[in-house]
Short mmCIF file of N, CA and C in Angstrom, two decimals:
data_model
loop_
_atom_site.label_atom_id
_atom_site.label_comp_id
_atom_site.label_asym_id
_atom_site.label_seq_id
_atom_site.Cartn_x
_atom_site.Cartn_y
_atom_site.Cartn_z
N UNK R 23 37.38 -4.23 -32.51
CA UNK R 23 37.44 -2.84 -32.13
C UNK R 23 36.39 -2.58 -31.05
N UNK R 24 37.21 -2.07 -29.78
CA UNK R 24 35.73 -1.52 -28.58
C UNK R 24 35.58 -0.38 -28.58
N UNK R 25 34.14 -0.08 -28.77
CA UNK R 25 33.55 1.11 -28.60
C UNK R 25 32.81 1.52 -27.23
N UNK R 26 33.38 2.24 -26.77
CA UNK R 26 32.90 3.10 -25.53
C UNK R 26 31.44 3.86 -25.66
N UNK R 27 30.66 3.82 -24.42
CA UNK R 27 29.27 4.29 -23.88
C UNK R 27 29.74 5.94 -23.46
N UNK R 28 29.10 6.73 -24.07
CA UNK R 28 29.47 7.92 -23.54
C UNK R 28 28.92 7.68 -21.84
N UNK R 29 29.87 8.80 -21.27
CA UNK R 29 29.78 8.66 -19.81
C UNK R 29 28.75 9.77 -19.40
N UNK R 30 28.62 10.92 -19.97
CA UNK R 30 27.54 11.93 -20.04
C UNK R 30 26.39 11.29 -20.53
N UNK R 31 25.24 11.00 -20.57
CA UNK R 31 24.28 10.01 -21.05
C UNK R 31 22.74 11.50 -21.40
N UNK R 32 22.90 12.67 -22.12
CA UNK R 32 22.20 13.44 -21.66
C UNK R 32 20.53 13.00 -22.57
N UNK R 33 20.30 12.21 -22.92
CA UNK R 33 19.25 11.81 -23.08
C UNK R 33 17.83 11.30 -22.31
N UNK R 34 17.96 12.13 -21.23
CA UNK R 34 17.33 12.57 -20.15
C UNK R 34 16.09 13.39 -20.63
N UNK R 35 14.67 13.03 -20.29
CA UNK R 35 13.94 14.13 -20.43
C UNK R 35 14.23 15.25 -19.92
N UNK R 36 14.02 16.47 -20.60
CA UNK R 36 13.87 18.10 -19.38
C UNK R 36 12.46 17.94 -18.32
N UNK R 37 11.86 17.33 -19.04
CA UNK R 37 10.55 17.78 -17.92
C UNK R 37 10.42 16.31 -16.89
N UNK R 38 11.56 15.82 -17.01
CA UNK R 38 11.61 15.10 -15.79
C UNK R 38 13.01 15.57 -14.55
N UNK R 39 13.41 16.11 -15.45
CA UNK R 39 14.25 17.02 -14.30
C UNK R 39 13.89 18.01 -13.33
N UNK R 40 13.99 17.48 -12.02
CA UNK R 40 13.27 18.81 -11.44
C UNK R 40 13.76 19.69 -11.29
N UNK R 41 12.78 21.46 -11.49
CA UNK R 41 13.77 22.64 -11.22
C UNK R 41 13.58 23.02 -10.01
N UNK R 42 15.25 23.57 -9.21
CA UNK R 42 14.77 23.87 -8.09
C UNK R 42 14.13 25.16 -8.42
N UNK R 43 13.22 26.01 -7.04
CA UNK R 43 12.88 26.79 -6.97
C UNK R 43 13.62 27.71 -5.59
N UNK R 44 14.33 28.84 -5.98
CA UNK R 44 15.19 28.76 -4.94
C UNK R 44 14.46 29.60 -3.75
N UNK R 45 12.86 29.97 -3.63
CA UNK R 45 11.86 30.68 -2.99
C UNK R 45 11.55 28.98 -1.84
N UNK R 46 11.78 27.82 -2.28
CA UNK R 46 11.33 26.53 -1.28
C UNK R 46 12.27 25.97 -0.41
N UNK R 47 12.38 26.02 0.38
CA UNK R 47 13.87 25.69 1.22
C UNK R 47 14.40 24.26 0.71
N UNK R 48 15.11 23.66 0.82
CA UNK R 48 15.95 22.68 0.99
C UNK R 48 15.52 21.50 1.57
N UNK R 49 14.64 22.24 2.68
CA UNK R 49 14.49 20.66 3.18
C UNK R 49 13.24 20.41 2.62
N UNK R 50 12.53 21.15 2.22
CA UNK R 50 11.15 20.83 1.31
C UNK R 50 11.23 19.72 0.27
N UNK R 51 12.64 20.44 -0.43
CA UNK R 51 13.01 19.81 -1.63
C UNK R 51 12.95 18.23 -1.70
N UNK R 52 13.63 18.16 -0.28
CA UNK R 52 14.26 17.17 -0.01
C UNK R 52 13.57 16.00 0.47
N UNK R 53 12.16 16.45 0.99
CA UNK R 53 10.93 15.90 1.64
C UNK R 53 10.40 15.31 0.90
N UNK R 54 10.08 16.50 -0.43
CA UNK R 54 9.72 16.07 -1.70
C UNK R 54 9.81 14.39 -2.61
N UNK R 55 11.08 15.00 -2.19
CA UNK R 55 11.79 13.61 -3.18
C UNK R 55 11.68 12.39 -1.95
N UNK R 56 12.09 12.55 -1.04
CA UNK R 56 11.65 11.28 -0.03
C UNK R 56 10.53 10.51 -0.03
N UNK R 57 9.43 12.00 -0.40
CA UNK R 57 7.66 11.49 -0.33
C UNK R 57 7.26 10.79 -1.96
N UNK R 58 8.07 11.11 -3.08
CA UNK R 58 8.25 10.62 -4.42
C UNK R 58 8.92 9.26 -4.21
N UNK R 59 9.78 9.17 -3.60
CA UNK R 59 10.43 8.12 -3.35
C UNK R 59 9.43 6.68 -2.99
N UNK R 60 8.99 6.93 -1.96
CA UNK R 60 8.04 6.23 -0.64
C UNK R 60 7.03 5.95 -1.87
N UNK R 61 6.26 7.19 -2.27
CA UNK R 61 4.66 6.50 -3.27
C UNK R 61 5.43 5.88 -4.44
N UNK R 62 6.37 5.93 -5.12
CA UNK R 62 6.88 5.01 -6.29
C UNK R 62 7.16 3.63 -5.84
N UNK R 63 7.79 3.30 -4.31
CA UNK R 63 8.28 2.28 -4.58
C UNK R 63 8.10 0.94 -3.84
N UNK R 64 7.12 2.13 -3.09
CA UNK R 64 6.14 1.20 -1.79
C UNK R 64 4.45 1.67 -2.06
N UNK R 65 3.90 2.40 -2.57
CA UNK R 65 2.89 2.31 -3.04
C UNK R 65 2.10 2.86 -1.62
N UNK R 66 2.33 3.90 -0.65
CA UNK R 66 2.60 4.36 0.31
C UNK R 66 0.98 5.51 0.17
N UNK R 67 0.08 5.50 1.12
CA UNK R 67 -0.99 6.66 0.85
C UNK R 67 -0.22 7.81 1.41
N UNK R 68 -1.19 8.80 0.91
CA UNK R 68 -0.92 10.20 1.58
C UNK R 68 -0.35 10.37 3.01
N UNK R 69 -1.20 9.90 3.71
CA UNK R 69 -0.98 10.08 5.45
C UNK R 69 0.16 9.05 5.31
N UNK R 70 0.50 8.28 4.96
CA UNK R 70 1.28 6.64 5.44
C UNK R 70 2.85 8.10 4.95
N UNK R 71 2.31 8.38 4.13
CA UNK R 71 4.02 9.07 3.26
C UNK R 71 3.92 10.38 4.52
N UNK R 72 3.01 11.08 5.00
CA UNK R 72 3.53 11.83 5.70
C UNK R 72 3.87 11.66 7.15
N UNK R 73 3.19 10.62 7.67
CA UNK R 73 3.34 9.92 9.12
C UNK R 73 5.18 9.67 9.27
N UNK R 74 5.58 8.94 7.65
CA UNK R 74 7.05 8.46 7.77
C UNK R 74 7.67 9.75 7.75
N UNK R 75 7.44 10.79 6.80
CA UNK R 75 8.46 11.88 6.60
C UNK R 75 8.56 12.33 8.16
N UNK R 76 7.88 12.64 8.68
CA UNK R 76 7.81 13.07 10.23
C UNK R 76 8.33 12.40 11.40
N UNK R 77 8.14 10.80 11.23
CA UNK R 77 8.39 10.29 12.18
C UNK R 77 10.28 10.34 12.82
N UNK R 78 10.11 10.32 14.07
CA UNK R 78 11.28 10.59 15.12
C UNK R 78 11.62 9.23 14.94
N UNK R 79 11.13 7.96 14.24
CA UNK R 79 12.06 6.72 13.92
C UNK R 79 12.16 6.65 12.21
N UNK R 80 11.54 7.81 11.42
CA UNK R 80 11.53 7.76 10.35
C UNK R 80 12.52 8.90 10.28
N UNK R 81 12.29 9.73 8.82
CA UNK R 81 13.13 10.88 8.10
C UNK R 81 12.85 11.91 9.12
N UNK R 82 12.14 12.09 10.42
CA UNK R 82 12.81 13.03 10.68
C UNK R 82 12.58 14.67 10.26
N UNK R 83 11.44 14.77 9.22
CA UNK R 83 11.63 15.92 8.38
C UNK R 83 10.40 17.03 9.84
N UNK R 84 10.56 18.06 9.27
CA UNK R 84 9.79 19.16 10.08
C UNK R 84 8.26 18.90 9.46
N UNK R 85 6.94 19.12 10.42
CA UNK R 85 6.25 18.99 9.65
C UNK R 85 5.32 19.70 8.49
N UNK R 86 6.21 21.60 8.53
CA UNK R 86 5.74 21.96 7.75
C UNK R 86 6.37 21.54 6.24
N UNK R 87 7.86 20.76 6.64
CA UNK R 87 7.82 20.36 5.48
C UNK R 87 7.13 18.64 4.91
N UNK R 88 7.09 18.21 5.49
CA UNK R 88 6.33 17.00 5.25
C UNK R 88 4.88 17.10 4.68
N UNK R 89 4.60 18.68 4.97
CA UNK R 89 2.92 18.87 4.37
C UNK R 89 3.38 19.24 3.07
N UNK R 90 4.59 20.19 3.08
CA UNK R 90 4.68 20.76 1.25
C UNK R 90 4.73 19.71 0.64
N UNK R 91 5.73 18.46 0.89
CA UNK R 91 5.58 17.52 0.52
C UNK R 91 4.46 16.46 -0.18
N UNK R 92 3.97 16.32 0.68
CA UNK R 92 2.25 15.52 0.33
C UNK R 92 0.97 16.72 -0.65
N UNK R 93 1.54 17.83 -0.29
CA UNK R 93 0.62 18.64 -0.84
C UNK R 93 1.26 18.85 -2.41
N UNK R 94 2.04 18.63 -2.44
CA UNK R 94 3.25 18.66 -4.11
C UNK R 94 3.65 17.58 -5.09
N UNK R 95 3.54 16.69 -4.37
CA UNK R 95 3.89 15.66 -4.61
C UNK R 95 2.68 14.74 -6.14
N UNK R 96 3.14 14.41 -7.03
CA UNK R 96 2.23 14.02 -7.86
C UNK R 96 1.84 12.26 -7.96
N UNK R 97 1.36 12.40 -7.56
CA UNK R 97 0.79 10.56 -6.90
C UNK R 97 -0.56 10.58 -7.55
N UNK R 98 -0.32 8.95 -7.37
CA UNK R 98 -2.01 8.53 -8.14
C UNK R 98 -2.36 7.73 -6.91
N UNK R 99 -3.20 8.13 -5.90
CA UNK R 99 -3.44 7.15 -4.48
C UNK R 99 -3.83 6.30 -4.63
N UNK R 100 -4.60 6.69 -6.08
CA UNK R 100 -6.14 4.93 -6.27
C UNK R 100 -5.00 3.83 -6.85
N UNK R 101 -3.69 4.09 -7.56
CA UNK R 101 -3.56 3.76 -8.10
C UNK R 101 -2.50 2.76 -6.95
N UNK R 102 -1.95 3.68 -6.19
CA UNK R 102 -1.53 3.13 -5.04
C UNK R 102 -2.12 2.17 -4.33
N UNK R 103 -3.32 2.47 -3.39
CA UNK R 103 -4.19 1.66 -3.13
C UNK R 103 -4.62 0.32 -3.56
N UNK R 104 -4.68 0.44 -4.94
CA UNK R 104 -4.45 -0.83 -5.68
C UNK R 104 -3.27 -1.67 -5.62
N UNK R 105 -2.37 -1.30 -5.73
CA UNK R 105 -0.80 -1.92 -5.69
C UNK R 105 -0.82 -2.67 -3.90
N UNK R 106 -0.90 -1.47 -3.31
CA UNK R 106 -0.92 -2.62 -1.94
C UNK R 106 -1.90 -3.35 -1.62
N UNK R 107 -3.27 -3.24 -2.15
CA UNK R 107 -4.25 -4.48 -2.22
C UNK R 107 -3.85 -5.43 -2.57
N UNK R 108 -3.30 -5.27 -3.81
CA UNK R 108 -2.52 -6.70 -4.50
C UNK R 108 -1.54 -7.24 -4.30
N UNK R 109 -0.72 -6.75 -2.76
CA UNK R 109 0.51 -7.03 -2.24
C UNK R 109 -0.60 -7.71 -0.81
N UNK R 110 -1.78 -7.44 -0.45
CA UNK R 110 -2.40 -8.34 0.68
C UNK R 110 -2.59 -9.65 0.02
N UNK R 111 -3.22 -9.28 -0.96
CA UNK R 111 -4.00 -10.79 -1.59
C UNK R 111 -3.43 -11.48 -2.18
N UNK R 112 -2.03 -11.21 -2.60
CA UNK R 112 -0.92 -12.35 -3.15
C UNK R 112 -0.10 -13.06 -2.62
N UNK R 113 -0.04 -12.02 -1.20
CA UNK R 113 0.93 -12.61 -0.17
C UNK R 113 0.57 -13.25 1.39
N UNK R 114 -0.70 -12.63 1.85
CA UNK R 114 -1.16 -12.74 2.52
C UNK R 114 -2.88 -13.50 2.62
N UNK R 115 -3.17 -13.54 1.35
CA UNK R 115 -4.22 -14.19 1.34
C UNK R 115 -5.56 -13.42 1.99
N UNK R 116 -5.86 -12.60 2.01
CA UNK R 116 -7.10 -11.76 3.10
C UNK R 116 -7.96 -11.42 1.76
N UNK R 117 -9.34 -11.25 2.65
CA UNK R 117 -10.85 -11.36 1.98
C UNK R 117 -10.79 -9.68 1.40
N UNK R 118 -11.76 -9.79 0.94
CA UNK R 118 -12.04 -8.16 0.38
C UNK R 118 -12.50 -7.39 1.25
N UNK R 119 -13.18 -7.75 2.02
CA UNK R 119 -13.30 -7.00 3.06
C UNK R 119 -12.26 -6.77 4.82
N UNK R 120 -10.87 -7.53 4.55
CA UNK R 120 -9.60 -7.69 5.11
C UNK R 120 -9.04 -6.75 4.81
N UNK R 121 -9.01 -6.91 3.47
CA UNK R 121 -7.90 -5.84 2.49
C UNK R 121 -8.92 -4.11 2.71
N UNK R 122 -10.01 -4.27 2.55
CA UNK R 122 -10.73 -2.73 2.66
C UNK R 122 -9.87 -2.19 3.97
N UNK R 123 -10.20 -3.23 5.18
CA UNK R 123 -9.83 -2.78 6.54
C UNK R 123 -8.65 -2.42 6.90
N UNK R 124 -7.74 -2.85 5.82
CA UNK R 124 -6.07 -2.68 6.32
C UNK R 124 -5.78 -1.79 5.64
N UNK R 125 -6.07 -1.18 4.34
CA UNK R 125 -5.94 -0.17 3.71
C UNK R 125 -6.45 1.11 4.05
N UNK R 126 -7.57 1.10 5.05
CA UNK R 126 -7.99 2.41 6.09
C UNK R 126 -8.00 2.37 7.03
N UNK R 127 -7.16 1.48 8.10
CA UNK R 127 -7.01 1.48 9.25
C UNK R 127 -6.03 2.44 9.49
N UNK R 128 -5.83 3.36 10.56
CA UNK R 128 -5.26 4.24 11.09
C UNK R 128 -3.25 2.85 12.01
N UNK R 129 -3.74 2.06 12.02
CA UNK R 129 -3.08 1.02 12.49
C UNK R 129 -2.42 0.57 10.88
N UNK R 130 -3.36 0.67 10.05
CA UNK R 130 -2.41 -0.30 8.31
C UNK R 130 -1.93 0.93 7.43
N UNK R 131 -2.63 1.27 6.42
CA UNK R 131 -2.18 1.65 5.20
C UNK R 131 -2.59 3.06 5.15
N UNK R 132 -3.70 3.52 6.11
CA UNK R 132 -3.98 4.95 6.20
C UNK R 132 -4.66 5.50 4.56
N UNK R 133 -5.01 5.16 3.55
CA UNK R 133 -5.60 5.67 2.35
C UNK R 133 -7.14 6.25 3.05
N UNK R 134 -7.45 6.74 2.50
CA UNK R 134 -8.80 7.22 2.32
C UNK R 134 -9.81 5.89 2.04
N UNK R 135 -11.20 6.09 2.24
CA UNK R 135 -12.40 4.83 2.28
C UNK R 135 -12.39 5.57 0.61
N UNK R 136 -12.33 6.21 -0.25
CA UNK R 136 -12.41 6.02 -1.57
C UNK R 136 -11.11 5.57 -2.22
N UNK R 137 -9.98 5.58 -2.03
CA UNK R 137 -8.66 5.05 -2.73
C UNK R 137 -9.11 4.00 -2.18
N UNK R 138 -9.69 3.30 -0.48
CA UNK R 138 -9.85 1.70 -0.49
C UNK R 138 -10.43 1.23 -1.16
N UNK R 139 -12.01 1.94 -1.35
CA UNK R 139 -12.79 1.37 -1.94
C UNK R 139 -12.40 0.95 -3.54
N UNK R 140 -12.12 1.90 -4.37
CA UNK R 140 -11.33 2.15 -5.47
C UNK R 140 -10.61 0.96 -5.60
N UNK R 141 -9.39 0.73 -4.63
CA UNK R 141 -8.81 -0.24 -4.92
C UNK R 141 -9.72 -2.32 -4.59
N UNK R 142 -10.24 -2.50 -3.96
CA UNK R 142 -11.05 -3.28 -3.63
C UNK R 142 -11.63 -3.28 -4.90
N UNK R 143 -12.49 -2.24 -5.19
CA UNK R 143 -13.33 -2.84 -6.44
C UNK R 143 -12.82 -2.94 -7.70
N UNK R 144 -11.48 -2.37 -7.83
CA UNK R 144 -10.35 -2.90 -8.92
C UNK R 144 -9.67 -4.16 -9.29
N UNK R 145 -9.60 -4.63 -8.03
CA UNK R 145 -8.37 -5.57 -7.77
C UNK R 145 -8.93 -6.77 -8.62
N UNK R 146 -8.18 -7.36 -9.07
CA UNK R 146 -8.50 -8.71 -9.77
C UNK R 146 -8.02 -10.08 -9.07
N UNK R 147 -8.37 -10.64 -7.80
CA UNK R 147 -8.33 -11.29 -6.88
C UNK R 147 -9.48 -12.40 -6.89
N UNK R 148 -8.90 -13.69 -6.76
CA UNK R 148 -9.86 -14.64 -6.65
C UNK R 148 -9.67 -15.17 -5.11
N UNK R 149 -10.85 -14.70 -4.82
CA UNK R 149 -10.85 -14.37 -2.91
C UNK R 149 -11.78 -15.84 -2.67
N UNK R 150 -11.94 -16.61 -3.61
CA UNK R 150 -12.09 -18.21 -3.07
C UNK R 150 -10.65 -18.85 -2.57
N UNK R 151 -9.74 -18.70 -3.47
CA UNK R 151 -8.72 -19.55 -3.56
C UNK R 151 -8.21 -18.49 -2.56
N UNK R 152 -8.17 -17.43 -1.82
CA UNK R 152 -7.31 -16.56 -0.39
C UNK R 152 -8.06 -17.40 0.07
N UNK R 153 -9.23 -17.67 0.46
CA UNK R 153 -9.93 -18.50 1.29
C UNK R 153 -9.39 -19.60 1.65
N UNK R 154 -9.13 -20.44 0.57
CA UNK R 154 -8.60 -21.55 0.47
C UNK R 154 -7.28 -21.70 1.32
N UNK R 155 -6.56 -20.93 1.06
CA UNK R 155 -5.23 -20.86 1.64
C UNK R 155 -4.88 -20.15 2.86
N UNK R 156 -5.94 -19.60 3.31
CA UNK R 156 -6.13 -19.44 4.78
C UNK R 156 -6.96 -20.59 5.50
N UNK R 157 -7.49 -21.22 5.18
CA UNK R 157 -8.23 -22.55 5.74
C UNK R 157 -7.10 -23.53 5.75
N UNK R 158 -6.07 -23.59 5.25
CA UNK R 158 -4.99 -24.91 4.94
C UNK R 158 -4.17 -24.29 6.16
N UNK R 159 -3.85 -23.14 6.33
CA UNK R 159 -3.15 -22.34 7.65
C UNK R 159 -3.63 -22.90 8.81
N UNK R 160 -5.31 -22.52 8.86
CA UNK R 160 -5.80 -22.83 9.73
C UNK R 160 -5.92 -24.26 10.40
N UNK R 161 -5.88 -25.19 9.01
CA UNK R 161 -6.08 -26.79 9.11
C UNK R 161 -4.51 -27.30 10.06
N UNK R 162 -3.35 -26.47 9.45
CA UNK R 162 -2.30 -27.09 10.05
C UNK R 162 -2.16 -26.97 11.39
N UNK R 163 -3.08 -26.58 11.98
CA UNK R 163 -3.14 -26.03 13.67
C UNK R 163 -4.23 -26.71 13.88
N UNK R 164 -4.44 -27.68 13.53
CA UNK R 164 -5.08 -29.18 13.66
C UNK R 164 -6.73 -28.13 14.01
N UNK R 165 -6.85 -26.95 13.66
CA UNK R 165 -8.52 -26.52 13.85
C UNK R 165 -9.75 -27.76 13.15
N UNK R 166 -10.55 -27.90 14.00
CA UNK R 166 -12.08 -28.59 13.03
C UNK R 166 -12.53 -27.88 11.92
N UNK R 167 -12.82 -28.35 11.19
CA UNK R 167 -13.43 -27.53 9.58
C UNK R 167 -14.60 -26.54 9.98
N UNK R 168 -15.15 -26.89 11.05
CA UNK R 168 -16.29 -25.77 11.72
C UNK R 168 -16.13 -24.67 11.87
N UNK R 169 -14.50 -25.42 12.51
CA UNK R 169 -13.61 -23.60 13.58
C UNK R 169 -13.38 -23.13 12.31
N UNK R 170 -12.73 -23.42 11.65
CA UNK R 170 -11.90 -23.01 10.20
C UNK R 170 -12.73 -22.05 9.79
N UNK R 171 -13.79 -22.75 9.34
CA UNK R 171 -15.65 -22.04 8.96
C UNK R 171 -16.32 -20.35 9.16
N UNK R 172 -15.72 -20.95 10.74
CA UNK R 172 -16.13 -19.52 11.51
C UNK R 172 -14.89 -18.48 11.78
N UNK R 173 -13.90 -18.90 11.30
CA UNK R 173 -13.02 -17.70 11.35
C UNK R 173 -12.54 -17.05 10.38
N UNK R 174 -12.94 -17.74 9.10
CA UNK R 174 -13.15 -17.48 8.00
C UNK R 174 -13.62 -16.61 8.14
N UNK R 175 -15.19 -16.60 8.42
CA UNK R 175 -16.49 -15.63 8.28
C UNK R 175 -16.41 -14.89 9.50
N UNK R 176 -15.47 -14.60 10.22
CA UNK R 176 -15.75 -13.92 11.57
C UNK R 176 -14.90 -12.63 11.38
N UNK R 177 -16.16 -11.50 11.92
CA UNK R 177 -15.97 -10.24 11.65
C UNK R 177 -14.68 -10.10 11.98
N UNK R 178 -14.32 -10.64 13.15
CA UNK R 178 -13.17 -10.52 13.99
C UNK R 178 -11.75 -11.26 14.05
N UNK R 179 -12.14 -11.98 12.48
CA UNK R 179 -11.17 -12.99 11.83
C UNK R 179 -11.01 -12.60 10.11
N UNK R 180 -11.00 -13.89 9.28
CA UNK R 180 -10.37 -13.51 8.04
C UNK R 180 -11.97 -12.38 7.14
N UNK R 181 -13.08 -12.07 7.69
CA UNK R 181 -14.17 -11.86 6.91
C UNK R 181 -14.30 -12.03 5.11
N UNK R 182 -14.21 -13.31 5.19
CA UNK R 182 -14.22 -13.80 3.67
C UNK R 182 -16.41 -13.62 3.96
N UNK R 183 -16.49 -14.29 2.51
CA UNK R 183 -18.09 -13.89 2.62
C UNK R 183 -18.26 -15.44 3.40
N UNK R 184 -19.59 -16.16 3.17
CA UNK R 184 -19.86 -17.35 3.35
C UNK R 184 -19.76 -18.46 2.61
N UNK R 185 -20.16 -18.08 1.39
CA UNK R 185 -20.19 -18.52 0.22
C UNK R 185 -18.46 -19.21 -0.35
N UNK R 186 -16.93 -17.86 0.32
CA UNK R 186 -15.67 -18.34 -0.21
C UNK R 186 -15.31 -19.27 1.32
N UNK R 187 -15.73 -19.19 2.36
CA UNK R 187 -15.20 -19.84 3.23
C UNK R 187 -15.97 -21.33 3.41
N UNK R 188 -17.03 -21.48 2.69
CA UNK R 188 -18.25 -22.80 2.28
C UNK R 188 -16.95 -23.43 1.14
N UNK R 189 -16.86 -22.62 0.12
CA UNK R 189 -15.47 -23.49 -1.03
C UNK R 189 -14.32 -23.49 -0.18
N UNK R 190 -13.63 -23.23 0.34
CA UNK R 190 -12.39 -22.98 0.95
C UNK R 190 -12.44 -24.90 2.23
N UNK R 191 -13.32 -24.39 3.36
CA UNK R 191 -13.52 -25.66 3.24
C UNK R 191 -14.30 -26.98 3.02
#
């Protein structure tokens, strides 16, 4: 005997349903949920979610609505911040002080120096072994263990400390 899934499924929280408010226009609404969208599923800071809602290669949205947006919107940034730290250092291998820089660069992730910091001093990253695996990058481009050394430690390269780019190679 088959038994059928009801097709109505109303076991839905209420207080996750949102109510409209019919005083907020439409496209607010709509910004809203774009900018909910973006911090759930990309882990996206404040500015990063409103730069896209706005952008003329992004959504496009107006920017007074892109501010109701970010200003409404219920996000945890630190918590964010963290998530894409741990999307540098798993995938990309970069020092703690790499990951600080890309997470407040106006060029990377746009968070705030406290959601970076926040996330940096959260992260549970063994930034010997990023070391490590940026020195084997480096090795395959036939570099000397010197060069390797110094670009490791170079402000203007991977800035691991001395100490992870000394283990690394």
């Amino acid at each position: 005997e088959q038994t059928s899934e009801p097709v109505n499924d109303t076991t839905e929280d209420v207080a996750d349903v949102p109510v409209e408010d019919p005083d907020v226009p439409t496209e607010y609404t709509s910004a809203l949920n774009r900018a909910e969208a973006y911090s759930s599923t990309m882990s996206m800071s404040k500015q990063g979610i409103y730069d896209q809602l706005t952008s003329e290669y992004g959504d496009q949205f107006s920017a007074e609505a892109a501010q109701y947006a970010v200003d409404n919107i219920e996000a945890d940034w630190n918590a964010n911040a963290l998530a894409k730290a741990g999307e540098y250092s798993e995938s990309m291998y970069m020092s703690k002080q790499g990951i600080y820089d890309q997470l407040v660069s106006e060029y990377g992730e746009q968070f705030t120096a406290d959601e970076a910091q926040y996330a940096v001093d959260n992260l549970e990253a063994d930034y010997k072994a990023n070391a490590l695996e940026k020195a084997k990058s480096y090795q395959e481009m036939d570099m000397s263990p010197e060069a390797i050394r110094d670009q490791l430690v170079s402000e203007y390269g991977e800035q691991f400390t001395q100490e992870e780019a000394d283990y690394a190679v």
